[in-house]
Structures are given as structure tokens and as C-alpha cells.
PDB file of C-alpha atoms in Angstrom:
ATOM      1  CA  MET A   6      -3.012 -19.581 -11.331  1.00  0.00           C
ATOM      2  CA  ASP A   7      -2.254 -18.835  -7.676  1.00  0.00           C
ATOM      3  CA  ALA A   8      -1.480 -15.521  -6.006  1.00  0.00           C
ATOM      4  CA  LEU A   9       2.294 -15.997  -6.056  1.00  0.00           C
ATOM      5  CA  THR A  10       2.272 -16.775  -9.780  1.00  0.00           C
ATOM      6  CA  LEU A  11       0.200 -13.670 -10.466  1.00  0.00           C
ATOM      7  CA  ILE A  12       2.618 -11.521  -8.440  1.00  0.00           C
ATOM      8  CA  ARG A  13       5.611 -12.983 -10.252  1.00  0.00           C
ATOM      9  CA  ASP A  14       4.004 -12.440 -13.644  1.00  0.00           C
ATOM     10  CA  THR A  15       3.047  -8.866 -12.760  1.00  0.00           C
ATOM     11  CA  PHE A  16       6.605  -7.853 -11.927  1.00  0.00           C
ATOM     12  CA  ALA A  17       8.414 -10.073 -14.457  1.00  0.00           C
ATOM     13  CA  PRO A  18      11.281 -10.027 -15.021  1.00  0.00           C
ATOM     14  CA  LEU A  19      11.938  -9.875 -11.283  1.00  0.00           C
ATOM     15  CA  ALA A  20      15.740  -9.776 -11.446  1.00  0.00           C
ATOM     16  CA  GLY A  21      16.907  -6.455 -10.048  1.00  0.00           C
ATOM     17  CA  LYS A  22      13.408  -5.116  -9.371  1.00  0.00           C
ATOM     18  CA  ARG A  23      13.092  -3.095  -6.167  1.00  0.00           C
ATOM     19  CA  ILE A  24      10.001  -4.493  -4.430  1.00  0.00           C
ATOM     20  CA  LEU A  25       8.520  -3.407  -1.106  1.00  0.00           C
ATOM     21  CA  ASP A  26       6.672  -6.118   0.826  1.00  0.00           C
ATOM     22  CA  ILE A  27       4.238  -4.184   3.046  1.00  0.00           C
ATOM     23  CA  GLY A  28       3.163  -6.227   6.063  1.00  0.00           C
ATOM     24  CA  CYS A  29       5.840  -8.811   5.343  1.00  0.00           C
ATOM     25  CA  GLY A  30       5.239 -10.959   8.427  1.00  0.00           C
ATOM     26  CA  PRO A  31       7.864 -13.714   8.793  1.00  0.00           C
ATOM     27  CA  GLY A  32       9.171 -13.154   5.271  1.00  0.00           C
ATOM     28  CA  THR A  33       7.407 -15.887   3.314  1.00  0.00           C
ATOM     29  CA  LEU A  34       6.719 -13.755   0.228  1.00  0.00           C
ATOM     30  CA  ALA A  35      10.026 -11.890   0.528  1.00  0.00           C
ATOM     31  CA  LYS A  36      11.864 -15.207   0.379  1.00  0.00           C
ATOM     32  CA  ARG A  37      10.132 -16.247  -2.834  1.00  0.00           C
ATOM     33  CA  LEU A  38      10.720 -12.919  -4.562  1.00  0.00           C
ATOM     34  CA  THR A  39      14.343 -12.761  -3.437  1.00  0.00           C
ATOM     35  CA  GLU A  40      14.903 -16.233  -4.837  1.00  0.00           C
ATOM     36  CA  ASP A  41      13.608 -14.887  -8.158  1.00  0.00           C
ATOM     37  CA  GLY A  42      16.247 -12.149  -8.116  1.00  0.00           C
ATOM     38  CA  ALA A  43      14.263  -9.206  -6.784  1.00  0.00           C
ATOM     39  CA  SER A  44      15.763  -6.690  -4.370  1.00  0.00           C
ATOM     40  CA  VAL A  45      13.208  -6.950  -1.578  1.00  0.00           C
ATOM     41  CA  THR A  46      12.575  -4.691   1.390  1.00  0.00           C
ATOM     42  CA  GLY A  47       9.973  -5.781   3.926  1.00  0.00           C
ATOM     43  CA  VAL A  48       8.177  -3.704   6.531  1.00  0.00           C
ATOM     44  CA  ASP A  49       6.043  -4.872   9.427  1.00  0.00           C
ATOM     45  CA  PRO A  50       5.081  -3.383  12.805  1.00  0.00           C
ATOM     46  CA  GLY A  51       5.784  -6.658  14.631  1.00  0.00           C
ATOM     47  CA  GLN A  52       9.292  -7.165  15.964  1.00  0.00           C
ATOM     48  CA  ALA A  53       8.809 -10.917  16.415  1.00  0.00           C
ATOM     49  CA  ALA A  54       7.774 -11.309  12.787  1.00  0.00           C
ATOM     50  CA  LEU A  55      10.701  -9.186  11.620  1.00  0.00           C
ATOM     51  CA  GLY A  56      13.113 -11.344  13.591  1.00  0.00           C
ATOM     52  CA  LYS A  57      11.828 -14.436  11.803  1.00  0.00           C
ATOM     53  CA  ALA A  58      11.984 -12.659   8.444  1.00  0.00           C
ATOM     54  CA  ARG A  59      15.595 -11.561   8.906  1.00  0.00           C
ATOM     55  CA  GLU A  60      16.576 -15.105   9.822  1.00  0.00           C
ATOM     56  CA  ALA A  61      14.669 -16.647   6.906  1.00  0.00           C
ATOM     57  CA  VAL A  62      15.718 -14.150   4.233  1.00  0.00           C
ATOM     58  CA  PRO A  63      19.161 -12.700   5.018  1.00  0.00           C
ATOM     59  CA  ALA A  64      19.446 -11.308   1.486  1.00  0.00           C
ATOM     60  CA  ALA A  65      16.455  -8.995   2.005  1.00  0.00           C
ATOM     61  CA  ARG A  66      16.179  -5.839   4.099  1.00  0.00           C
ATOM     62  CA  PHE A  67      13.564  -5.551   6.839  1.00  0.00           C
ATOM     63  CA  GLU A  68      12.410  -2.533   8.834  1.00  0.00           C
ATOM     64  CA  ALA A  69       9.843  -1.899  11.537  1.00  0.00           C
ATOM     65  CA  ALA A  70       7.136   0.394  10.178  1.00  0.00           C
ATOM     66  CA  SER A  71       3.404   0.757   9.808  1.00  0.00           C
ATOM     67  CA  ALA A  72       1.794   0.707   6.381  1.00  0.00           C
ATOM     68  CA  GLU A  73       0.365   4.178   7.010  1.00  0.00           C
ATOM     69  CA  ALA A  74       3.832   5.752   7.506  1.00  0.00           C
ATOM     70  CA  LEU A  75       6.448   4.130   5.296  1.00  0.00           C
ATOM     71  CA  PRO A  76      10.014   5.342   6.051  1.00  0.00           C
ATOM     72  CA  PHE A  77      11.056   5.766   2.419  1.00  0.00           C
ATOM     73  CA  PRO A  78      11.281   8.683  -0.015  1.00  0.00           C
ATOM     74  CA  ASP A  79       8.866   9.171  -2.886  1.00  0.00           C
ATOM     75  CA  ALA A  80       9.262   6.913  -5.932  1.00  0.00           C
ATOM     76  CA  HIS A  81      11.768   4.662  -4.157  1.00  0.00           C
ATOM     77  CA  PHE A  82      10.526   1.255  -5.381  1.00  0.00           C
ATOM     78  CA  ASP A  83       9.608  -0.281  -8.720  1.00  0.00           C
ATOM     79  CA  GLY A  84       6.609  -1.913  -7.109  1.00  0.00           C
ATOM     80  CA  ALA A  85       4.957  -2.925  -3.860  1.00  0.00           C
ATOM     81  CA  VAL A  86       2.891  -5.828  -2.581  1.00  0.00           C
ATOM     82  CA  MET A  87       0.385  -6.046   0.248  1.00  0.00           C
ATOM     83  CA  PHE A  88      -0.263  -9.768   0.732  1.00  0.00           C
ATOM     84  CA  ASN A  89      -3.090 -10.443   3.212  1.00  0.00           C
ATOM     85  CA  ALA A  90      -2.055  -7.267   5.001  1.00  0.00           C
ATOM     86  CA  LEU A  91      -4.423  -4.401   4.159  1.00  0.00           C
ATOM     87  CA  HIS A  92      -7.266  -5.611   6.392  1.00  0.00           C
ATOM     88  CA  HIS A  93      -4.891  -5.632   9.366  1.00  0.00           C
ATOM     89  CA  VAL A  94      -4.101  -1.927   8.906  1.00  0.00           C
ATOM     90  CA  PRO A  95      -6.133   0.479  11.099  1.00  0.00           C
ATOM     91  CA  ASP A  96      -6.340   3.037   8.271  1.00  0.00           C
ATOM     92  CA  PRO A  97      -6.350   1.148   4.947  1.00  0.00           C
ATOM     93  CA  ALA A  98      -6.955   4.318   2.915  1.00  0.00           C
ATOM     94  CA  ALA A  99      -3.780   5.878   4.327  1.00  0.00           C
ATOM     95  CA  ALA A 100      -1.863   2.679   3.601  1.00  0.00           C
ATOM     96  CA  LEU A 101      -2.925   2.793  -0.043  1.00  0.00           C
ATOM     97  CA  ARG A 102      -1.842   6.436  -0.319  1.00  0.00           C
ATOM     98  CA  GLU A 103       1.558   5.595   1.158  1.00  0.00           C
ATOM     99  CA  ALA A 104       2.000   2.652  -1.202  1.00  0.00           C
ATOM    100  CA  ALA A 105       1.219   4.899  -4.166  1.00  0.00           C
ATOM    101  CA  ARG A 106       3.738   7.463  -2.928  1.00  0.00           C
ATOM    102  CA  ILE A 107       6.731   5.149  -2.674  1.00  0.00           C
ATOM    103  CA  VAL A 108       6.460   3.475  -6.118  1.00  0.00           C
ATOM    104  CA  VAL A 109       7.959   5.018  -9.229  1.00  0.00           C
ATOM    105  CA  PRO A 110       5.730   6.610 -11.888  1.00  0.00           C
ATOM    106  CA  GLY A 111       4.263   3.759 -13.882  1.00  0.00           C
ATOM    107  CA  GLY A 112       4.993   1.374 -10.999  1.00  0.00           C
ATOM    108  CA  THR A 113       2.627  -1.245  -9.648  1.00  0.00           C
ATOM    109  CA  LEU A 114       0.940  -2.117  -6.377  1.00  0.00           C
ATOM    110  CA  VAL A 115      -0.458  -5.631  -5.942  1.00  0.00           C
ATOM    111  CA  VAL A 116      -3.028  -5.999  -3.158  1.00  0.00           C
ATOM    112  CA  VAL A 117      -4.014  -9.545  -2.200  1.00  0.00           C
ATOM    113  CA  GLU A 118      -6.919  -9.668   0.249  1.00  0.00           C
ATOM    114  CA  PRO A 119      -9.007 -12.514   1.709  1.00  0.00           C
ATOM    115  CA  LEU A 120     -12.740 -12.066   1.298  1.00  0.00           C
ATOM    116  CA  ALA A 121     -15.220 -12.599   4.129  1.00  0.00           C
ATOM    117  CA  GLU A 122     -16.380 -15.912   2.684  1.00  0.00           C
ATOM    118  CA  GLY A 123     -15.213 -19.475   2.132  1.00  0.00           C
ATOM    119  CA  SER A 124     -14.668 -22.437   4.431  1.00  0.00           C
ATOM    120  CA  PHE A 125     -11.369 -21.094   5.816  1.00  0.00           C
ATOM    121  CA  PHE A 126     -13.153 -17.904   6.852  1.00  0.00           C
ATOM    122  CA  ASP A 127     -15.944 -19.948   8.456  1.00  0.00           C
ATOM    123  CA  ALA A 128     -13.391 -21.948  10.479  1.00  0.00           C
ATOM    124  CA  LEU A 129     -11.527 -18.812  11.541  1.00  0.00           C
ATOM    125  CA  ARG A 130     -14.593 -16.806  12.520  1.00  0.00           C
ATOM    126  CA  PRO A 131     -14.985 -18.139  16.109  1.00  0.00           C
ATOM    127  CA  ILE A 132     -11.325 -17.241  16.725  1.00  0.00           C
ATOM    128  CA  GLU A 133     -11.434 -13.832  15.079  1.00  0.00           C
ATOM    129  CA  ASP A 134     -14.343 -12.473  13.093  1.00  0.00           C
ATOM    130  CA  GLU A 135     -12.743 -10.382  10.340  1.00  0.00           C
ATOM    131  CA  THR A 136     -15.977  -9.579   8.523  1.00  0.00           C
ATOM    132  CA  ALA A 137     -15.776  -5.844   9.177  1.00  0.00           C
ATOM    133  CA  VAL A 138     -12.048  -5.346   8.587  1.00  0.00           C
ATOM    134  CA  ARG A 139     -12.062  -7.350   5.369  1.00  0.00           C
ATOM    135  CA  ALA A 140     -15.006  -5.297   4.105  1.00  0.00           C
ATOM    136  CA  ALA A 141     -13.195  -2.084   5.093  1.00  0.00           C
ATOM    137  CA  ALA A 142     -10.161  -3.088   3.055  1.00  0.00           C
ATOM    138  CA  GLN A 143     -12.284  -3.695  -0.049  1.00  0.00           C
ATOM    139  CA  GLU A 144     -14.089  -0.396   0.508  1.00  0.00           C
ATOM    140  CA  ALA A 145     -10.780   1.473   0.748  1.00  0.00           C
ATOM    141  CA  ILE A 146      -9.670  -0.003  -2.576  1.00  0.00           C
ATOM    142  CA  ALA A 147     -13.001   0.877  -4.205  1.00  0.00           C
ATOM    143  CA  VAL A 148     -12.851   4.457  -2.942  1.00  0.00           C
ATOM    144  CA  ALA A 149      -9.247   4.858  -4.122  1.00  0.00           C
ATOM    145  CA  LEU A 150     -10.245   3.627  -7.579  1.00  0.00           C
ATOM    146  CA  SER A 151     -13.377   5.744  -7.835  1.00  0.00           C
ATOM    147  CA  GLY A 152     -11.416   8.790  -6.680  1.00  0.00           C
ATOM    148  CA  GLY A 153      -8.857   8.321  -9.420  1.00  0.00           C
ATOM    149  CA  ALA A 154      -5.896   7.526  -7.160  1.00  0.00           C
ATOM    150  CA  PHE A 155      -5.208   4.298  -9.058  1.00  0.00           C
ATOM    151  CA  LEU A 156      -5.863   2.635 -12.365  1.00  0.00           C
ATOM    152  CA  CYS A 157      -6.938  -1.000 -12.042  1.00  0.00           C
ATOM    153  CA  ARG A 158      -4.916  -3.197 -14.371  1.00  0.00           C
ATOM    154  CA  GLN A 159      -6.355  -6.454 -13.066  1.00  0.00           C
ATOM    155  CA  ASP A 160      -9.055  -7.544 -10.612  1.00  0.00           C
ATOM    156  CA  VAL A 161      -9.300 -11.281 -10.119  1.00  0.00           C
ATOM    157  CA  THR A 162     -10.565 -13.626  -7.406  1.00  0.00           C
ATOM    158  CA  LEU A 163      -8.740 -16.898  -6.807  1.00  0.00           C
ATOM    159  CA  ALA A 164      -9.525 -19.773  -4.450  1.00  0.00           C
ATOM    160  CA  ARG A 165      -6.653 -20.722  -2.152  1.00  0.00           C
ATOM    161  CA  ARG A 166      -6.978 -24.266  -0.827  1.00  0.00           C
ATOM    162  CA  GLU A 167      -4.991 -25.253   2.258  1.00  0.00           C
ATOM    163  CA  SER A 168      -4.669 -28.745   3.689  1.00  0.00           C
ATOM    164  CA  PHE A 169      -4.194 -29.660   7.347  1.00  0.00           C
ATOM    165  CA  ALA A 170      -3.492 -32.969   9.055  1.00  0.00           C
ATOM    166  CA  ASP A 171      -5.835 -32.078  11.909  1.00  0.00           C
ATOM    167  CA  LEU A 172      -7.326 -29.250  13.935  1.00  0.00           C
ATOM    168  CA  ASP A 173      -4.028 -28.501  15.646  1.00  0.00           C
ATOM    169  CA  GLY A 174      -2.390 -27.925  12.277  1.00  0.00           C
ATOM    170  CA  PHE A 175      -5.026 -25.347  11.412  1.00  0.00           C
ATOM    171  CA  LEU A 176      -4.692 -23.656  14.803  1.00  0.00           C
ATOM    172  CA  ALA A 177      -0.913 -23.457  14.451  1.00  0.00           C
ATOM    173  CA  ARG A 178      -1.379 -21.819  11.056  1.00  0.00           C
ATOM    174  CA  VAL A 179      -3.779 -19.116  12.254  1.00  0.00           C
ATOM    175  CA  SER A 180      -1.833 -18.490  15.474  1.00  0.00           C
ATOM    176  CA  ALA A 181       1.353 -17.909  13.503  1.00  0.00           C
ATOM    177  CA  VAL A 182      -0.379 -14.976  11.797  1.00  0.00           C
ATOM    178  CA  ASP A 183      -1.352 -13.467  15.148  1.00  0.00           C
ATOM    179  CA  PRO A 184      -0.121 -15.088  18.395  1.00  0.00           C
ATOM    180  CA  ALA A 185      -2.785 -13.132  20.306  1.00  0.00           C
ATOM    181  CA  ARG A 186      -5.315 -15.601  18.907  1.00  0.00           C
ATOM    182  CA  GLU A 187      -3.944 -18.346  21.152  1.00  0.00           C
ATOM    183  CA  ALA A 188      -5.834 -17.055  24.196  1.00  0.00           C
ATOM    184  CA  THR A 189      -9.127 -17.044  22.305  1.00  0.00           C
ATOM    185  CA  ILE A 190      -8.464 -20.564  21.044  1.00  0.00           C
ATOM    186  CA  ARG A 191      -7.902 -21.824  24.586  1.00  0.00           C
ATOM    187  CA  ALA A 192     -11.013 -20.102  25.884  1.00  0.00           C
ATOM    188  CA  ARG A 193     -13.288 -21.241  23.049  1.00  0.00           C
ATOM    189  CA  ARG A 194     -11.740 -24.577  22.085  1.00  0.00           C
ATOM    190  CA  PRO A 195     -14.992 -26.581  21.761  1.00  0.00           C
ATOM    191  CA  ILE A 196     -16.613 -23.875  19.596  1.00  0.00           C
ATOM    192  CA  VAL A 197     -13.479 -23.534  17.477  1.00  0.00           C
ATOM    193  CA  GLU A 198     -13.269 -27.283  16.975  1.00  0.00           C
ATOM    194  CA  ALA A 199     -16.928 -27.510  15.976  1.00  0.00           C
ATOM    195  CA  ALA A 200     -16.502 -24.730  13.426  1.00  0.00           C
ATOM    196  CA  PHE A 201     -13.449 -26.422  11.943  1.00  0.00           C
ATOM    197  CA  ARG A 202     -15.163 -29.806  11.667  1.00  0.00           C
ATOM    198  CA  GLY A 203     -18.212 -28.200  10.083  1.00  0.00           C
ATOM    199  CA  ALA A 204     -16.277 -26.142   7.548  1.00  0.00           C
ATOM    200  CA  ALA A 205     -13.450 -28.459   6.502  1.00  0.00           C
ATOM    201  CA  GLU A 206     -13.698 -30.949   3.664  1.00  0.00           C
ATOM    202  CA  ARG A 207     -12.261 -34.383   4.443  1.00  0.00           C
ATOM    203  CA  GLU A 208      -9.858 -35.520   1.743  1.00  0.00           C
ATOM    204  CA  ALA A 209      -9.248 -39.084   0.583  1.00  0.00           C
ATOM    205  CA  ASP A 210      -6.009 -39.268   2.574  1.00  0.00           C
ATOM    206  CA  GLY A 211      -7.744 -38.206   5.781  1.00  0.00           C
ATOM    207  CA  ARG A 212      -6.493 -34.629   5.765  1.00  0.00           C
ATOM    208  CA  TYR A 213      -8.769 -31.602   6.043  1.00  0.00           C
ATOM    209  CA  SER A 214      -8.949 -28.883   3.410  1.00  0.00           C
ATOM    210  CA  LEU A 215     -10.245 -25.342   3.674  1.00  0.00           C
ATOM    211  CA  VAL A 216     -10.797 -22.822   0.883  1.00  0.00           C
ATOM    212  CA  GLN A 217     -10.241 -19.073   1.131  1.00  0.00           C
ATOM    213  CA  PRO A 218     -11.208 -16.813  -1.801  1.00  0.00           C
ATOM    214  CA  LEU A 219      -8.576 -14.129  -2.398  1.00  0.00           C
ATOM    215  CA  ARG A 220      -9.334 -10.966  -4.337  1.00  0.00           C
ATOM    216  CA  ILE A 221      -6.284  -9.567  -6.084  1.00  0.00           C
ATOM    217  CA  HIS A 222      -6.041  -6.015  -7.408  1.00  0.00           C
ATOM    218  CA  VAL A 223      -3.140  -5.023  -9.635  1.00  0.00           C
ATOM    219  CA  LEU A 224      -3.077  -1.246  -9.333  1.00  0.00           C
ATOM    220  CA  GLN A 225      -1.104   1.524 -10.986  1.00  0.00           C
ATOM    221  CA  PRO A 226      -0.947   4.898  -9.203  1.00  0.00           C
ATOM    222  CA  ALA A 227      -2.564   7.525 -11.415  1.00  0.00           C
TER     223      ALA A 227
END
């Protein structure tokens, strides 16, 4: 099972479901869920990402907003997803509270977060060390659960394997997430290249693969 399959299974049947994609980026997840019949709204603080999302998924709705202040009334969505987004939020605890607020009673929040481990993380670390922010995201989830804000319906860790033709393919991938990384890549290119070569596994076809463990929480607001 991969993360997308788990999300689809969690919200099945998706047809007609009102889903909020928090931290939607360029609309990759929104596109998949819309294709499955969901009514998707995406929010992201980045205007460039929203422009790409609107172009890629014209059937969905996209708005500029932070995860800590969602511009929607209470109980407005059947469910919400935060896919690789919570660790980018300055106040992850506030983001979780907002996500709980906007889903209907009995609704579901799926939080997919990369852990600070794995070969992908090792290759990324010289570009941006996310050790602290990834740990903060997990801590925010743990505190929300221990405080009774959510019930945990599922907690699973999956390994996402990505394949790249070369170093430049990997750098394009991580820069697409955050274009600000490009300056660091230019300044530290030899170190970045060494980290990539040391972390990546060479496949039989000559490509390079990296593995990123993803921890997925399926949460129900209490």
C-alpha cells in the first residue's frame, strides 16, 4: 500500500465527498482525488504553487491561506488531508486544531508526514536539514492525541521509493517543493552531490533510488 491508496481507502467512496487539501502545493493530490470524484478545495500560502494547481486541476477550488487560519466555517468538509505539509507549518498544533474545526462531526483528517530518516532524508539534509521541524510535527500530533483532541483510527509507516535518472533529477524534485532551495544547492553543490551519491541506491537500469519513510495518521476529531 502507498499513501495515495491509503487516503483513497480512508475516504471511500470518494464521489461527492468534500475534501480539503491543506498545503496543496501544485495540486498533485487534488488532481488525483478530483479524478476519483471528490469535491476538492486546496489551500496553500504560496501564490506560485496555487497558480500551478489551478492550471492543473481546473475542476477543484484553490485559495491562498495558512494552515493555522483556514477561511472556512466550522464543519464545512467531510474530511481533510495534510500531505507532507504539517512540518512546513510554523505552528503545527494550531494547524491541527484548525483542521479539526473545519471537518464535520465524525469526519476524518489524514496527516502524511516524512520522518527524519531514510536515504531521501540523508540526500536532502545538506540542502535543508528538516530534523527539527519533522520532529515538531510528530510531537504536535502526539500532544493532540494525548490531550484528547483526536482519536487515532490508524497509525502506519510506509516506505516511499523514488527513482531519479541523475542528480539533476533529484534536485529538480526538491526545488519544486521549495524554490528557495536553489540558492543553497548552487552554493553547496559539491556537498549536495556527495550526499546524493552516498545515499542513493544504484538500480539495474542505472537510475538512482531513494527511500523516504512516511508516517500516516488517520485521525478523527474527538
